[in-house]
GROMACS .gro file of C-alpha atoms in nm:
model
  494
    1MET     CA    1   1.273  -2.228   6.314
    2THR     CA    2   1.226  -1.923   6.012
    3LYS     CA    3   1.159  -1.593   6.012
    4SER     CA    4   0.784  -1.489   5.916
    5PRO     CA    5   0.749  -1.240   5.690
    6THR     CA    6   0.678  -0.894   5.748
    7LYS     CA    7   0.385  -0.767   5.643
    8SER     CA    8   0.325  -0.534   5.310
    9LYS     CA    9   0.175  -0.223   5.378
   10SER     CA   10  -0.004  -0.243   5.055
   11LYS     CA   11  -0.364  -0.357   5.101
   12THR     CA   12  -0.397  -0.495   4.750
   13LYS     CA   13  -0.484  -0.855   4.632
   14ASP     CA   14  -0.092  -0.875   4.544
   15SER     CA   15   0.061  -0.893   4.837
   16ASN     CA   16   0.393  -1.059   4.914
   17VAL     CA   17   0.232  -1.205   5.195
   18ASN     CA   18   0.009  -1.498   5.188
   19MET     CA   19  -0.257  -1.499   5.437
   20THR     CA   20  -0.423  -1.856   5.475
   21PRO     CA   21  -0.740  -1.794   5.687
   22LYS     CA   22  -0.789  -2.074   5.932
   23SER     CA   23  -1.137  -2.346   5.862
   24LYS     CA   24  -1.238  -2.683   5.919
   25LYS     CA   25  -1.246  -2.812   5.571
   26ASN     CA   26  -0.968  -2.951   5.452
   27THR     CA   27  -0.821  -2.837   5.085
   28SER     CA   28  -0.576  -3.114   5.034
   29LYS     CA   29  -0.618  -3.421   4.878
   30THR     CA   30  -0.457  -3.586   5.147
   31THR     CA   31  -0.597  -3.807   5.362
   32PRO     CA   32  -0.817  -3.617   5.635
   33THR     CA   33  -0.590  -3.575   5.898
   34LYS     CA   34  -0.432  -3.249   6.125
   35SER     CA   35  -0.196  -3.035   5.875
   36ILE     CA   36   0.004  -2.843   5.927
   37GLN     CA   37   0.073  -2.485   5.702
   38SER     CA   38   0.397  -2.390   5.546
   39LYS     CA   39   0.492  -2.049   5.548
   40PRO     CA   40   0.500  -1.953   5.251
   41THR     CA   41   0.862  -1.970   5.072
   42LEU     CA   42   1.107  -1.693   4.874
   43LYS     CA   43   1.008  -1.793   4.506
   44ASN     CA   44   0.653  -1.803   4.541
   45ALA     CA   45   0.608  -1.498   4.689
   46ASN     CA   46   0.567  -1.221   4.451
   47LYS     CA   47   0.323  -1.532   4.277
   48VAL     CA   48  -0.066  -1.563   4.227
   49MET     CA   49  -0.092  -1.868   4.288
   50LYS     CA   50  -0.502  -2.055   4.182
   51THR     CA   51  -0.550  -2.243   4.511
   52PRO     CA   52  -0.775  -2.530   4.463
   53SER     CA   53  -1.159  -2.592   4.466
   54PRO     CA   54  -1.295  -2.708   4.836
   55ARG     CA   55  -1.592  -2.868   4.704
   56ARG     CA   56  -1.377  -3.007   4.428
   57ALA     CA   57  -1.100  -3.156   4.731
   58LYS     CA   58  -1.406  -3.262   4.968
   59LYS     CA   59  -1.546  -3.481   4.638
   60ASN     CA   60  -1.258  -3.624   4.562
   61SER     CA   61  -1.129  -3.710   4.910
   62PRO     CA   62  -1.037  -4.098   4.979
   63GLN     CA   63  -1.279  -4.071   5.299
   64LYS     CA   64  -1.586  -4.032   5.068
   65GLN     CA   65  -1.459  -4.287   4.858
   66HIS     CA   66  -1.406  -4.496   5.133
   67ILE     CA   67  -1.720  -4.423   5.285
   68LEU     CA   68  -1.950  -4.469   4.944
   69ASN     CA   69  -1.780  -4.859   4.900
   70GLU     CA   70  -1.926  -4.960   5.228
   71THR     CA   71  -2.200  -4.842   5.139
   72LEU     CA   72  -2.241  -5.017   4.810
   73SER     CA   73  -2.112  -5.315   4.963
   74SER     CA   74  -2.364  -5.318   5.251
   75LYS     CA   75  -2.711  -5.214   5.098
   76HIS     CA   76  -2.911  -5.151   4.791
   77ILE     CA   77  -2.748  -5.488   4.640
   78VAL     CA   78  -2.924  -5.467   4.330
   79THR     CA   79  -2.889  -5.713   4.056
   80PRO     CA   80  -2.765  -5.548   3.737
   81PRO     CA   81  -2.979  -5.591   3.455
   82THR     CA   82  -2.921  -5.824   3.148
   83THR     CA   83  -2.697  -5.708   2.882
   84VAL     CA   84  -2.827  -5.798   2.508
   85ASN     CA   85  -2.511  -5.894   2.253
   86LYS     CA   86  -2.583  -5.727   1.953
   87THR     CA   87  -2.434  -5.901   1.667
   88LYS     CA   88  -2.175  -5.648   1.443
   89ASN     CA   89  -2.248  -5.627   1.055
   90ASP     CA   90  -1.918  -5.667   0.906
   91ASN     CA   91  -2.036  -5.467   0.640
   92SER     CA   92  -2.049  -5.207   0.846
   93PRO     CA   93  -1.800  -4.928   0.892
   94ASN     CA   94  -1.640  -4.924   1.238
   95LYS     CA   95  -1.747  -4.626   1.448
   96SER     CA   96  -1.366  -4.529   1.507
   97GLU     CA   97  -1.276  -4.519   1.140
   98ILE     CA   98  -1.609  -4.272   1.094
   99ASN     CA   99  -1.464  -4.085   1.374
  100LYS     CA  100  -1.080  -4.074   1.307
  101GLY     CA  101  -0.936  -3.773   1.214
  102THR     CA  102  -1.136  -3.445   1.208
  103THR     CA  103  -1.256  -3.436   0.817
  104THR     CA  104  -1.518  -3.517   0.737
  105PRO     CA  105  -1.604  -3.851   0.500
  106LYS     CA  106  -1.679  -3.612   0.198
  107LYS     CA  107  -1.339  -3.460   0.230
  108ALA     CA  108  -1.182  -3.813   0.352
  109LEU     CA  109  -1.275  -3.902  -0.023
  110ILE     CA  110  -1.148  -3.617  -0.218
  111GLN     CA  111  -0.789  -3.636  -0.026
  112ASN     CA  112  -0.751  -3.982  -0.111
  113LEU     CA  113  -0.798  -3.944  -0.449
  114LEU     CA  114  -0.621  -3.714  -0.502
  115GLN     CA  115  -0.276  -3.904  -0.328
  116LEU     CA  116  -0.329  -4.161  -0.543
  117ASP     CA  117  -0.376  -3.944  -0.826
  118LEU     CA  118   0.007  -3.810  -0.712
  119GLU     CA  119   0.116  -4.155  -0.629
  120LYS     CA  120   0.022  -4.264  -1.000
  121ASN     CA  121   0.232  -3.934  -1.159
  122GLY     CA  122   0.515  -4.064  -0.873
  123GLN     CA  123   0.489  -3.771  -0.670
  124LYS     CA  124   0.483  -3.718  -0.295
  125GLN     CA  125   0.196  -3.526  -0.082
  126SER     CA  126   0.373  -3.289   0.098
  127SER     CA  127   0.267  -3.045   0.374
  128PRO     CA  128   0.348  -2.696   0.321
  129LYS     CA  129   0.605  -2.531   0.534
  130ARG     CA  130   0.512  -2.210   0.695
  131LYS     CA  131   0.758  -1.970   0.576
  132LYS     CA  132   0.976  -1.802   0.873
  133SER     CA  133   0.954  -1.418   0.920
  134PRO     CA  134   1.228  -1.211   0.794
  135THR     CA  135   1.208  -1.036   1.189
  136ALA     CA  136   1.194  -1.345   1.371
  137SER     CA  137   1.518  -1.386   1.459
  138LEU     CA  138   1.550  -0.962   1.572
  139ARG     CA  139   1.263  -1.010   1.801
  140ASP     CA  140   1.459  -1.235   2.076
  141PHE     CA  141   1.764  -1.050   2.033
  142LYS     CA  142   1.815  -0.889   2.344
  143TYR     CA  143   2.112  -0.616   2.383
  144ARG     CA  144   2.176  -0.233   2.416
  145PRO     CA  145   2.520  -0.109   2.258
  146LEU     CA  146   2.722   0.125   2.534
  147ALA     CA  147   2.553   0.550   2.499
  148ASN     CA  148   2.764   0.654   2.226
  149THR     CA  149   2.909   0.347   2.045
  150VAL     CA  150   3.000   0.428   1.710
  151PHE     CA  151   2.879   0.213   1.441
  152ASP     CA  152   3.159   0.218   1.134
  153LEU     CA  153   2.946   0.189   0.825
  154GLN     CA  154   3.173   0.177   0.575
  155GLU     CA  155   3.451  -0.061   0.765
  156TYR     CA  156   3.114  -0.310   0.788
  157LEU     CA  157   2.997  -0.233   0.416
  158ASP     CA  158   3.368  -0.309   0.299
  159ASP     CA  159   3.410  -0.641   0.552
  160LEU     CA  160   3.061  -0.787   0.394
  161VAL     CA  161   3.232  -0.740   0.032
  162ASP     CA  162   3.571  -0.929   0.175
  163ARG     CA  163   3.389  -1.185   0.350
  164GLY     CA  164   3.153  -1.270   0.009
  165ILE     CA  165   2.840  -1.189   0.243
  166GLU     CA  166   2.517  -0.992   0.196
  167GLU     CA  167   2.474  -0.936   0.598
  168ASP     CA  168   2.636  -1.015   0.945
  169LEU     CA  169   2.393  -1.091   1.196
  170GLU     CA  170   2.677  -1.180   1.442
  171ASP     CA  171   2.726  -0.827   1.443
  172ASN     CA  172   2.570  -0.678   1.739
  173ASP     CA  173   2.589  -0.344   1.654
  174TYR     CA  174   2.453  -0.376   1.286
  175LYS     CA  175   2.145  -0.631   1.474
  176PHE     CA  176   2.044  -0.407   1.694
  177LEU     CA  177   2.020  -0.106   1.427
  178LYS     CA  178   1.769  -0.315   1.222
  179GLN     CA  179   1.602  -0.445   1.520
  180LYS     CA  180   1.518  -0.078   1.634
  181ILE     CA  181   1.410   0.035   1.242
  182LEU     CA  182   1.255  -0.300   1.130
  183LEU     CA  183   1.032  -0.351   1.429
  184SER     CA  184   0.999   0.039   1.605
  185LYS     CA  185   0.590   0.109   1.556
  186LYS     CA  186   0.669   0.544   1.601
  187ILE     CA  187   0.960   0.656   1.463
  188VAL     CA  188   1.089   1.064   1.445
  189VAL     CA  189   1.355   1.164   1.163
  190ILE     CA  190   1.495   1.462   1.225
  191THR     CA  191   1.684   1.561   0.860
  192GLY     CA  192   1.899   1.835   0.734
  193ALA     CA  193   2.117   1.955   0.453
  194GLY     CA  194   2.290   1.649   0.459
  195ILE     CA  195   2.060   1.429   0.307
  196SER     CA  196   2.028   1.606  -0.031
  197VAL     CA  197   2.357   1.713  -0.073
  198ALA     CA  198   2.364   1.383  -0.308
  199SER     CA  199   2.083   1.532  -0.573
  200GLY     CA  200   2.345   1.856  -0.641
  201ILE     CA  201   2.158   2.100  -0.395
  202PRO     CA  202   2.466   2.211  -0.164
  203ASP     CA  203   2.416   2.235   0.242
  204PHE     CA  204   2.453   2.582   0.318
  205ARG     CA  205   2.758   2.552   0.642
  206SER     CA  206   3.014   2.376   0.429
  207GLN     CA  207   3.289   2.437   0.273
  208ASP     CA  208   3.131   2.473  -0.099
  209GLY     CA  209   2.816   2.508   0.052
  210ILE     CA  210   2.551   2.784   0.000
  211PHE     CA  211   2.671   3.056   0.199
  212ASN     CA  212   2.992   3.059   0.074
  213GLN     CA  213   2.879   3.048  -0.293
  214LEU     CA  214   2.663   3.318  -0.219
  215LYS     CA  215   2.846   3.536  -0.101
  216GLU     CA  216   3.188   3.468  -0.350
  217LYS     CA  217   2.938   3.568  -0.618
  218THR     CA  218   2.771   3.851  -0.468
  219THR     CA  219   3.072   4.021  -0.368
  220GLN     CA  220   3.190   3.933  -0.775
  221GLU     CA  221   2.863   4.114  -0.933
  222ASN     CA  222   2.793   4.358  -0.669
  223ASP     CA  223   3.025   4.631  -0.589
  224ASP     CA  224   2.739   4.821  -0.421
  225ILE     CA  225   2.627   4.529  -0.168
  226SER     CA  226   2.845   4.425   0.135
  227VAL     CA  227   2.801   4.095   0.250
  228SER     CA  228   3.004   3.956   0.488
  229SER     CA  229   2.868   3.554   0.459
  230GLY     CA  230   2.592   3.407   0.273
  231LYS     CA  231   2.398   3.374   0.545
  232ASP     CA  232   2.304   3.773   0.483
  233LEU     CA  233   2.106   3.619   0.190
  234PHE     CA  234   1.854   3.456   0.457
  235ASP     CA  235   1.855   3.794   0.662
  236PHE     CA  236   1.525   3.972   0.721
  237ASN     CA  237   1.670   4.256   0.783
  238PHE     CA  238   1.956   4.262   0.485
  239ILE     CA  239   1.710   4.159   0.173
  240TYR     CA  240   1.471   4.369   0.285
  241SER     CA  241   1.705   4.666   0.327
  242SER     CA  242   1.720   4.733  -0.055
  243PRO     CA  243   1.536   4.641  -0.385
  244LYS     CA  244   1.920   4.534  -0.498
  245ALA     CA  245   1.953   4.292  -0.198
  246LEU     CA  246   1.563   4.179  -0.295
  247THR     CA  247   1.651   4.107  -0.597
  248LEU     CA  248   1.960   3.919  -0.569
  249PHE     CA  249   1.775   3.673  -0.286
  250ASN     CA  250   1.498   3.674  -0.529
  251ASN     CA  251   1.673   3.551  -0.815
  252MET     CA  252   1.872   3.322  -0.553
  253ILE     CA  253   1.535   3.139  -0.471
  254TYR     CA  254   1.454   3.089  -0.842
  255ASP     CA  255   1.751   2.929  -0.968
  256LEU     CA  256   1.734   2.728  -0.648
  257HIS     CA  257   1.355   2.649  -0.725
  258THR     CA  258   1.426   2.523  -1.086
  259LYS     CA  259   1.721   2.388  -1.000
  260ILE     CA  260   1.532   2.122  -0.717
  261LYS     CA  261   1.234   2.074  -0.960
  262ASN     CA  262   1.478   1.925  -1.216
  263THR     CA  263   1.652   1.737  -0.998
  264LYS     CA  264   1.583   1.390  -0.852
  265ASN     CA  265   1.522   1.276  -0.505
  266THR     CA  266   1.798   1.091  -0.310
  267ASP     CA  267   1.791   0.726  -0.154
  268PHE     CA  268   1.747   0.893   0.229
  269HIS     CA  269   1.433   1.000   0.087
  270ASN     CA  270   1.351   0.671  -0.030
  271PHE     CA  271   1.468   0.506   0.339
  272LEU     CA  272   1.186   0.756   0.452
  273ASN     CA  273   0.902   0.680   0.213
  274ASN     CA  274   0.992   0.325   0.272
  275LEU     CA  275   0.936   0.360   0.664
  276ALA     CA  276   0.578   0.525   0.563
  277LYS     CA  277   0.439   0.298   0.363
  278LYS     CA  278   0.546   0.040   0.592
  279LYS     CA  279   0.299   0.276   0.839
  280THR     CA  280   0.566   0.333   1.137
  281LEU     CA  281   0.735   0.671   1.091
  282LYS     CA  282   0.549   0.863   1.292
  283ARG     CA  283   0.702   1.224   1.154
  284CYS     CA  284   0.992   1.347   0.968
  285TYR     CA  285   1.141   1.723   1.069
  286THR     CA  286   1.335   1.875   0.811
  287GLN     CA  287   1.537   2.176   0.833
  288ASN     CA  288   1.526   2.136   0.453
  289VAL     CA  289   1.327   2.363   0.211
  290ASP     CA  290   1.355   2.214  -0.112
  291GLY     CA  291   1.041   2.002  -0.055
  292PHE     CA  292   1.183   1.633  -0.237
  293GLU     CA  293   0.951   1.405   0.034
  294SER     CA  294   0.698   1.544  -0.209
  295HIS     CA  295   0.779   1.354  -0.463
  296LEU     CA  296   0.724   1.034  -0.321
  297ASN     CA  297   0.387   0.855  -0.258
  298ASN     CA  298   0.427   0.843   0.079
  299LEU     CA  299   0.527   1.170   0.221
  300LYS     CA  300   0.311   1.397   0.212
  301ILE     CA  301   0.395   1.825   0.318
  302LYS     CA  302   0.133   2.096   0.398
  303HIS     CA  303   0.153   2.412   0.433
  304PRO     CA  304   0.003   2.588   0.675
  305ILE     CA  305  -0.035   2.329   0.900
  306SER     CA  306  -0.416   2.240   1.051
  307GLU     CA  307  -0.558   2.262   1.369
  308LYS     CA  308  -0.667   1.970   1.338
  309ARG     CA  309  -0.479   1.671   1.382
  310GLY     CA  310  -0.624   1.453   1.155
  311GLU     CA  311  -0.478   1.645   0.865
  312TRP     CA  312  -0.140   1.624   0.943
  313PRO     CA  313   0.124   1.574   0.690
  314ASN     CA  314   0.386   1.334   0.813
  315VAL     CA  315   0.664   1.545   0.699
  316ILE     CA  316   0.694   1.888   0.898
  317GLN     CA  317   0.885   2.174   0.689
  318LEU     CA  318   1.054   2.404   0.992
  319HIS     CA  319   1.210   2.618   0.750
  320GLY     CA  320   0.974   2.652   0.513
  321SER     CA  321   0.948   2.572   0.139
  322ILE     CA  322   1.121   2.683  -0.177
  323ASN     CA  323   0.922   2.583  -0.363
  324HIS     CA  324   0.604   2.758  -0.254
  325LEU     CA  325   0.462   3.139  -0.180
  326HIS     CA  326   0.267   3.368   0.071
  327CYS     CA  327   0.071   3.630   0.102
  328ILE     CA  328   0.183   3.845   0.366
  329LYS     CA  329  -0.190   4.000   0.442
  330CYS     CA  330  -0.440   3.669   0.386
  331ARG     CA  331  -0.114   3.391   0.455
  332LYS     CA  332  -0.279   3.210   0.137
  333ILE     CA  333   0.009   2.964   0.005
  334PHE     CA  334   0.090   2.969  -0.337
  335ASP     CA  335   0.296   2.748  -0.592
  336ILE     CA  336   0.558   2.931  -0.741
  337GLU     CA  337   0.601   3.067  -1.113
  338GLY     CA  338   0.842   3.205  -1.317
  339LYS     CA  339   0.583   3.504  -1.355
  340HIS     CA  340   0.629   3.563  -0.987
  341PHE     CA  341   1.026   3.690  -1.054
  342LEU     CA  342   0.948   3.909  -1.372
  343PRO     CA  343   1.113   4.229  -1.356
  344PRO     CA  344   0.848   4.531  -1.334
  345ALA     CA  345   0.686   4.678  -1.615
  346GLY     CA  346   0.806   5.074  -1.758
  347LYS     CA  347   1.106   5.099  -1.498
  348GLU     CA  348   1.369   5.036  -1.638
  349ASP     CA  349   1.578   5.237  -1.431
  350GLU     CA  350   1.716   5.035  -1.148
  351LYS     CA  351   1.670   5.349  -0.892
  352GLU     CA  352   1.307   5.373  -0.987
  353ILE     CA  353   1.247   5.070  -0.872
  354GLN     CA  354   1.134   4.993  -0.521
  355LEU     CA  355   1.043   4.681  -0.293
  356SER     CA  356   0.671   4.684  -0.382
  357ASP     CA  357   0.751   4.600  -0.736
  358LEU     CA  358   0.956   4.349  -0.657
  359LEU     CA  359   0.672   4.167  -0.449
  360PRO     CA  360   0.414   4.053  -0.662
  361ASN     CA  361   0.076   4.104  -0.573
  362CYS     CA  362  -0.175   3.862  -0.406
  363SER     CA  363  -0.461   3.696  -0.581
  364GLU     CA  364  -0.670   3.563  -0.367
  365CYS     CA  365  -0.620   3.911  -0.213
  366GLU     CA  366  -0.707   4.115  -0.547
  367GLU     CA  367  -1.073   3.918  -0.629
  368ALA     CA  368  -1.144   3.962  -0.279
  369GLU     CA  369  -1.099   4.367  -0.280
  370SER     CA  370  -1.287   4.372  -0.615
  371ILE     CA  371  -1.576   4.208  -0.452
  372ARG     CA  372  -1.626   4.480  -0.237
  373ASN     CA  373  -1.564   4.755  -0.504
  374VAL     CA  374  -1.920   4.564  -0.682
  375ILE     CA  375  -2.081   4.572  -0.331
  376GLY     CA  376  -1.959   4.901  -0.216
  377LYS     CA  377  -1.755   4.756   0.055
  378ARG     CA  378  -1.464   4.959   0.186
  379SER     CA  379  -1.115   4.854   0.097
  380GLN     CA  380  -0.875   4.622   0.274
  381GLY     CA  381  -0.590   4.661   0.001
  382VAL     CA  382  -0.443   4.377  -0.132
  383GLY     CA  383  -0.126   4.181   0.012
  384LYS     CA  384   0.209   4.130  -0.148
  385LEU     CA  385   0.357   3.749  -0.236
  386ARG     CA  386   0.685   3.637  -0.083
  387SER     CA  387   0.937   3.351  -0.012
  388ASN     CA  388   0.771   3.094   0.232
  389ILE     CA  389   1.132   3.010   0.363
  390ILE     CA  390   1.154   3.107   0.700
  391LEU     CA  391   1.467   3.388   0.714
  392TYR     CA  392   1.674   3.473   1.031
  393ASN     CA  393   1.550   3.751   1.219
  394GLU     CA  394   1.227   3.662   1.164
  395GLU     CA  395   0.892   3.559   1.374
  396HIS     CA  396   0.815   3.214   1.259
  397PRO     CA  397   0.456   3.259   1.100
  398GLU     CA  398   0.356   2.883   1.184
  399SER     CA  399   0.538   2.873   1.537
  400GLU     CA  400   0.215   2.756   1.689
  401GLY     CA  401   0.079   2.456   1.431
  402ILE     CA  402   0.491   2.268   1.467
  403GLY     CA  403   0.412   2.327   1.813
  404ARG     CA  404   0.131   2.139   1.846
  405VAL     CA  405   0.268   1.881   1.595
  406VAL     CA  406   0.537   1.815   1.849
  407GLU     CA  407   0.366   1.856   2.190
  408ALA     CA  408   0.142   1.575   2.018
  409ASP     CA  409   0.404   1.358   1.874
  410ILE     CA  410   0.614   1.361   2.196
  411LEU     CA  411   0.323   1.208   2.422
  412SER     CA  412   0.223   0.965   2.145
  413SER     CA  413   0.551   0.791   2.301
  414CYS     CA  414   0.806   0.752   1.979
  415ASP     CA  415   1.046   0.466   2.037
  416LEU     CA  416   1.259   0.584   1.764
  417LEU     CA  417   1.437   0.845   1.738
  418ILE     CA  418   1.705   0.911   1.342
  419ILE     CA  419   1.933   1.215   1.386
  420CYS     CA  420   2.023   1.284   1.020
  421GLY     CA  421   2.248   1.485   0.781
  422THR     CA  422   2.247   1.838   1.066
  423THR     CA  423   2.484   1.977   1.302
  424LEU     CA  424   2.211   2.131   1.505
  425LYS     CA  425   2.288   2.452   1.488
  426ILE     CA  426   1.972   2.599   1.485
  427PRO     CA  427   1.815   2.632   1.803
  428GLY     CA  428   1.492   2.580   1.806
  429VAL     CA  429   1.575   2.293   1.636
  430LYS     CA  430   1.784   2.154   1.942
  431ARG     CA  431   1.521   2.191   2.164
  432ILE     CA  432   1.315   1.936   1.933
  433VAL     CA  433   1.552   1.718   1.968
  434LYS     CA  434   1.627   1.740   2.362
  435GLU     CA  435   1.270   1.673   2.392
  436PHE     CA  436   1.232   1.331   2.184
  437SER     CA  437   1.491   1.213   2.342
  438LYS     CA  438   1.437   1.289   2.721
  439SER     CA  439   1.025   1.095   2.624
  440ILE     CA  440   1.289   0.786   2.449
  441GLU     CA  441   1.497   0.763   2.762
  442CYS     CA  442   1.298   0.770   3.038
  443LYS     CA  443   1.172   0.439   2.862
  444LYS     CA  444   1.475   0.235   2.769
  445ASP     CA  445   1.710  -0.106   2.952
  446GLU     CA  446   1.958  -0.247   2.891
  447ASN     CA  447   1.801  -0.505   2.747
  448GLY     CA  448   1.726  -0.324   2.435
  449ASN     CA  449   1.364  -0.295   2.491
  450GLY     CA  450   1.173   0.062   2.544
  451GLY     CA  451   1.318   0.271   2.238
  452ALA     CA  452   1.622   0.406   2.114
  453ILE     CA  453   1.831   0.703   1.936
  454ILE     CA  454   2.063   0.694   1.618
  455TRP     CA  455   2.308   0.961   1.509
  456MET     CA  456   2.432   0.935   1.126
  457GLY     CA  457   2.672   1.171   0.945
  458ASN     CA  458   2.962   1.139   0.791
  459GLU     CA  459   3.118   1.315   1.088
  460LEU     CA  460   3.164   1.238   1.459
  461PRO     CA  461   2.906   1.417   1.655
  462ASN     CA  462   3.125   1.687   1.824
  463GLN     CA  463   3.098   1.673   2.237
  464GLY     CA  464   2.852   2.027   2.242
  465ILE     CA  465   2.624   1.770   2.055
  466VAL     CA  466   2.662   1.468   2.238
  467ASP     CA  467   2.630   1.624   2.538
  468HIS     CA  468   2.306   1.785   2.471
  469VAL     CA  469   2.112   1.524   2.306
  470GLU     CA  470   2.307   1.346   2.614
  471PHE     CA  471   2.144   0.969   2.531
  472ILE     CA  472   2.210   0.885   2.183
  473ASP     CA  473   2.288   0.433   2.156
  474LEU     CA  474   2.432   0.418   1.837
  475VAL     CA  475   2.627   0.651   1.639
  476VAL     CA  476   2.627   0.550   1.278
  477LEU     CA  477   2.943   0.717   1.141
  478GLY     CA  478   2.931   0.718   0.738
  479ASP     CA  479   2.749   0.853   0.423
  480CYS     CA  480   2.363   0.837   0.495
  481GLN     CA  481   2.308   0.757   0.139
  482LYS     CA  482   2.521   0.436   0.161
  483PHE     CA  483   2.282   0.363   0.489
  484ALA     CA  484   1.982   0.397   0.261
  485LYS     CA  485   2.103   0.123   0.025
  486MET     CA  486   2.204  -0.088   0.203
  487THR     CA  487   1.856  -0.067   0.420
  488GLU     CA  488   1.644  -0.150   0.109
  489PRO     CA  489   1.634  -0.556   0.083
  490TRP     CA  490   1.497  -0.524   0.450
  491PHE     CA  491   1.163  -0.397   0.327
  492GLU     CA  492   1.126  -0.643   0.061
  493LYS     CA  493   0.852  -0.874   0.137
  494LYS     CA  494   0.997  -1.174   0.151
   0.00000   0.00000   0.00000
């Protein structure tokens, strides 16, 4: 005697215990003998089983059929009507032949004519084969690597060359990487200076980076300025401490802007553009100020960030733009032009130059001021233009706008986070990465469902980064430009 299942605390229809009410009517299709109700098995305990209708069971029962046969045999015996055999016309078409298939006679005639024409020319008509989707094998792939698994990109590419093949789908880590990039619907990418180095724009913190270059150049050319690090030239307090420091900063900004303007974007920027074209790029948060993304058709940058969600760009520059100036009074954004960096007229002696002389006037404020003078209103002053780069020790002017975008993207259930070309030294960026990482981790399972977190870089992330991000699925070790080049065939229509 088996133990009866316990009652569930829930009173919903999906309860694990099947309570069958006592009824005088038998709903089975067997003979109407006394039935013994069987207890639910564990196999069907969690399933909602569709029971047959009592009316249908009663209608088809053998007892009723037996009574019906006796009635017909004993009562109301009626002579069946005589049937008239119609002569069949040999020339008339057979009804089964007319109804054969789903095509109309006209369509069938056209198909027959085409078939005869093909047979006459010695060709056989073949039904077009449906092309298999290139992502079909990826959809059924169930795999998730162990946490912080390293995928050596260069080693993989060298192996393909040695074997003379285009890709190796037997490599589970490669297949996992391809699956997540092609099948994810809401991808967030966080980038740093590492993705722009291939274009000739140096990063900031490496041995040959911008900080060290600026330190050497400033020390050699200026005896009266002490620079402990090139980072000082991006510090608000240092830049606006003297006209000489501001002049150095302006010259550096204009030189970098000119170089970026005449430089092409990298393969990784094209990879981002492919994601945007596929409409799977939810957002790219970049620490770069170069603005290479604006050179591509499907990537958009906009300053300042609008309060309307529908007007948010798919690229958010976290540290501003080197290609723009903004007014410190009205916050109007301007494109950088050579005229903004001309030396002050009539002041050849450096001692006569003041900080305000090195900051051009805002044309919007000047126009508004002239209108106020005409109509006799009180003057409100004219604002000055300065670089739109966010400096150290400076309050971020667009922090609220960026915060709104980040919060909305986290709530939108992103399914892939890619971190590339950054060492996560900036606290604000580390915080953004952490929040996205937590939101994706809670949806993952061991079969690969729910999303992924991928780290890319020429070097392995240090233990501090691993502990901070906490949920890295795959570390792609290698050049991000080679990775982007490898993915180009993935986005081609086949």
